[in-house]
Amino acid sequence: MNDITLSQCFIAVDDHDKALAFYRDALGLEVRNDVGSGQMRWVTLGAPSQPGVNIVLEPPLADPNASAADREAVAELLAKGLLRGVVFGTDDCDAAFERVRAAGGEVLQEPIDQPYGVRDCAFRDPAGNMIRFSRPVEG
């Protein structure tokens, strides 16, 4: 299957306005859609250089058929920072790190060369998700 591409990925957030301050203002992603329905809200963002790839910020466990117990369990995992986020590719991991740190991003890991061939760094978004920046190590 060579004809498939990544189109969307989902990140659970508990406060969309705080998440927007991180993803739009600190990371520089553009807002493509902001849709609400009742108490639910989905905000779609993406990098200007990748118009076909979207990140959707959604409430924890946005499935309308989910039980209250399941919603509570996911909210607890989110609050503990145990849900995974996304990894952004960048040409300059150190510059991305400095830009996000200067914008107030919560640092989890400063840029380091990993033994598996990338230089990366990590932040926690306002909801607790881990967000990484990575580039291949040359050499």
Tab-separated table of C-alpha atoms in Angstrom:
chain	number	residue	atom	x	y	z
A	1	MET	CA	0.000	0.000	0.000
A	2	ASN	CA	1.986	2.988	-1.202
A	3	ASP	CA	-1.042	5.227	-1.608
A	4	ILE	CA	-1.774	5.962	2.041
A	5	THR	CA	-0.653	9.056	3.940
A	6	LEU	CA	-1.143	10.371	7.449
A	7	SER	CA	-4.154	12.679	7.441
A	8	GLN	CA	-5.133	13.234	11.084
A	9	CYS	CA	-3.988	12.368	14.562
A	10	PHE	CA	-5.786	13.130	17.816
A	11	ILE	CA	-4.538	14.606	21.064
A	12	ALA	CA	-6.715	14.626	24.179
A	13	VAL	CA	-6.870	17.967	25.968
A	14	ASP	CA	-8.887	19.092	28.951
A	15	ASP	CA	-8.823	22.827	28.166
A	16	HIS	CA	-8.866	23.842	24.520
A	17	ASP	CA	-7.992	27.486	25.165
A	18	LYS	CA	-4.839	26.538	27.102
A	19	ALA	CA	-4.003	23.982	24.401
A	20	LEU	CA	-4.391	26.636	21.693
A	21	ALA	CA	-1.948	28.902	23.496
A	22	PHE	CA	0.594	26.067	23.290
A	23	TYR	CA	-0.043	24.585	19.835
A	24	ARG	CA	-0.902	27.801	17.979
A	25	ASP	CA	1.130	30.434	19.821
A	26	ALA	CA	4.195	28.523	21.055
A	27	LEU	CA	4.522	25.923	18.266
A	28	GLY	CA	3.271	28.118	15.429
A	29	LEU	CA	0.618	25.742	14.078
A	30	GLU	CA	-2.284	27.262	12.158
A	31	VAL	CA	-5.863	26.744	13.302
A	32	ARG	CA	-7.861	25.103	10.512
A	33	ASN	CA	-11.148	24.397	12.229
A	34	ASP	CA	-12.815	24.957	15.592
A	35	VAL	CA	-16.054	23.048	16.026
A	36	GLY	CA	-18.242	22.673	19.079
A	37	SER	CA	-21.233	20.494	19.824
A	38	GLY	CA	-22.772	20.722	23.262
A	39	GLN	CA	-19.952	20.363	25.759
A	40	MET	CA	-17.633	18.851	23.150
A	41	ARG	CA	-15.093	20.822	21.094
A	42	TRP	CA	-12.639	19.801	18.394
A	43	VAL	CA	-9.885	22.149	17.201
A	44	THR	CA	-7.912	21.171	14.122
A	45	LEU	CA	-4.414	22.574	13.606
A	46	GLY	CA	-1.489	21.880	11.352
A	47	ALA	CA	1.861	23.077	10.122
A	48	PRO	CA	1.576	25.552	7.223
A	49	SER	CA	4.095	23.405	5.302
A	50	GLN	CA	1.837	20.317	5.610
A	51	PRO	CA	-1.685	21.315	4.556
A	52	GLY	CA	-2.834	17.690	4.381
A	53	VAL	CA	-1.790	16.687	7.907
A	54	ASN	CA	-4.037	17.720	10.786
A	55	ILE	CA	-3.798	17.448	14.538
A	56	VAL	CA	-7.186	17.377	16.232
A	57	LEU	CA	-7.390	18.559	19.828
A	58	GLU	CA	-10.305	16.690	21.329
A	59	PRO	CA	-11.777	16.161	24.792
A	60	PRO	CA	-10.511	13.083	26.623
A	61	LEU	CA	-12.400	10.082	25.252
A	62	ALA	CA	-14.675	12.007	22.882
A	63	ASP	CA	-16.553	8.822	21.957
A	64	PRO	CA	-20.261	9.547	22.673
A	65	ASN	CA	-20.785	5.871	23.534
A	66	ALA	CA	-18.060	5.791	26.190
A	67	SER	CA	-19.146	5.081	29.733
A	68	ALA	CA	-18.718	7.614	32.510
A	69	ALA	CA	-16.208	5.266	34.156
A	70	ASP	CA	-14.130	5.090	30.959
A	71	ARG	CA	-14.202	8.895	30.601
A	72	GLU	CA	-13.019	9.280	34.174
A	73	ALA	CA	-10.240	6.699	33.665
A	74	VAL	CA	-8.932	8.502	30.554
A	75	ALA	CA	-9.136	11.889	32.292
A	76	GLU	CA	-7.065	10.464	35.157
A	77	LEU	CA	-4.434	9.086	32.741
A	78	LEU	CA	-4.295	12.463	30.988
A	79	ALA	CA	-3.844	14.292	34.294
A	80	LYS	CA	-0.952	11.952	35.156
A	81	GLY	CA	0.740	12.650	31.813
A	82	LEU	CA	0.476	9.019	30.745
A	83	LEU	CA	-1.104	9.603	27.311
A	84	ARG	CA	1.245	9.947	24.358
A	85	GLY	CA	1.339	13.014	22.153
A	86	VAL	CA	3.069	13.546	18.829
A	87	VAL	CA	6.595	13.911	17.500
A	88	PHE	CA	7.346	16.872	15.244
A	89	GLY	CA	10.194	16.720	12.763
A	90	THR	CA	12.418	19.777	12.541
A	91	ASP	CA	15.602	20.839	10.774
A	92	ASP	CA	16.916	22.431	13.988
A	93	CYS	CA	15.956	20.679	17.218
A	94	ASP	CA	17.892	23.151	19.373
A	95	ALA	CA	16.172	26.186	17.831
A	96	ALA	CA	12.750	24.546	18.243
A	97	PHE	CA	13.602	23.794	21.860
A	98	GLU	CA	14.615	27.386	22.586
A	99	ARG	CA	11.510	28.791	20.868
A	100	VAL	CA	9.094	26.572	22.810
A	101	ARG	CA	10.938	27.026	26.112
A	102	ALA	CA	10.923	30.817	25.652
A	103	ALA	CA	7.153	30.620	25.074
A	104	GLY	CA	6.762	28.925	28.463
A	105	GLY	CA	6.667	25.252	27.417
A	106	GLU	CA	7.215	22.788	30.278
A	107	VAL	CA	10.555	21.140	29.510
A	108	LEU	CA	10.769	17.361	29.948
A	109	GLN	CA	14.064	16.832	28.133
A	110	GLU	CA	16.629	19.222	26.708
A	111	PRO	CA	18.021	18.381	23.228
A	112	ILE	CA	20.262	15.307	23.240
A	113	ASP	CA	21.643	12.900	20.631
A	114	GLN	CA	19.876	9.567	21.110
A	115	PRO	CA	21.623	6.220	20.479
A	116	TYR	CA	18.946	5.407	17.900
A	117	GLY	CA	20.065	8.170	15.553
A	118	VAL	CA	18.041	11.286	16.333
A	119	ARG	CA	18.581	14.487	18.259
A	120	ASP	CA	15.418	15.219	20.189
A	121	CYS	CA	13.844	17.153	23.031
A	122	ALA	CA	10.516	16.929	24.834
A	123	PHE	CA	7.882	19.149	26.395
A	124	ARG	CA	4.601	18.586	28.187
A	125	ASP	CA	1.581	20.389	26.743
A	126	PRO	CA	-0.883	22.112	29.128
A	127	ALA	CA	-2.993	18.914	29.334
A	128	GLY	CA	0.016	16.715	30.194
A	129	ASN	CA	0.735	15.118	26.801
A	130	MET	CA	4.368	14.582	25.825
A	131	ILE	CA	5.346	16.513	22.691
A	132	ARG	CA	8.727	15.784	21.113
A	133	PHE	CA	10.852	17.527	18.462
A	134	SER	CA	13.272	15.391	16.506
A	135	ARG	CA	15.736	15.455	13.651
A	136	PRO	CA	18.083	12.755	12.317
A	137	VAL	CA	21.672	12.954	13.583
A	138	GLU	CA	24.033	13.483	10.694
A	139	GLY	CA	27.218	11.576	10.424
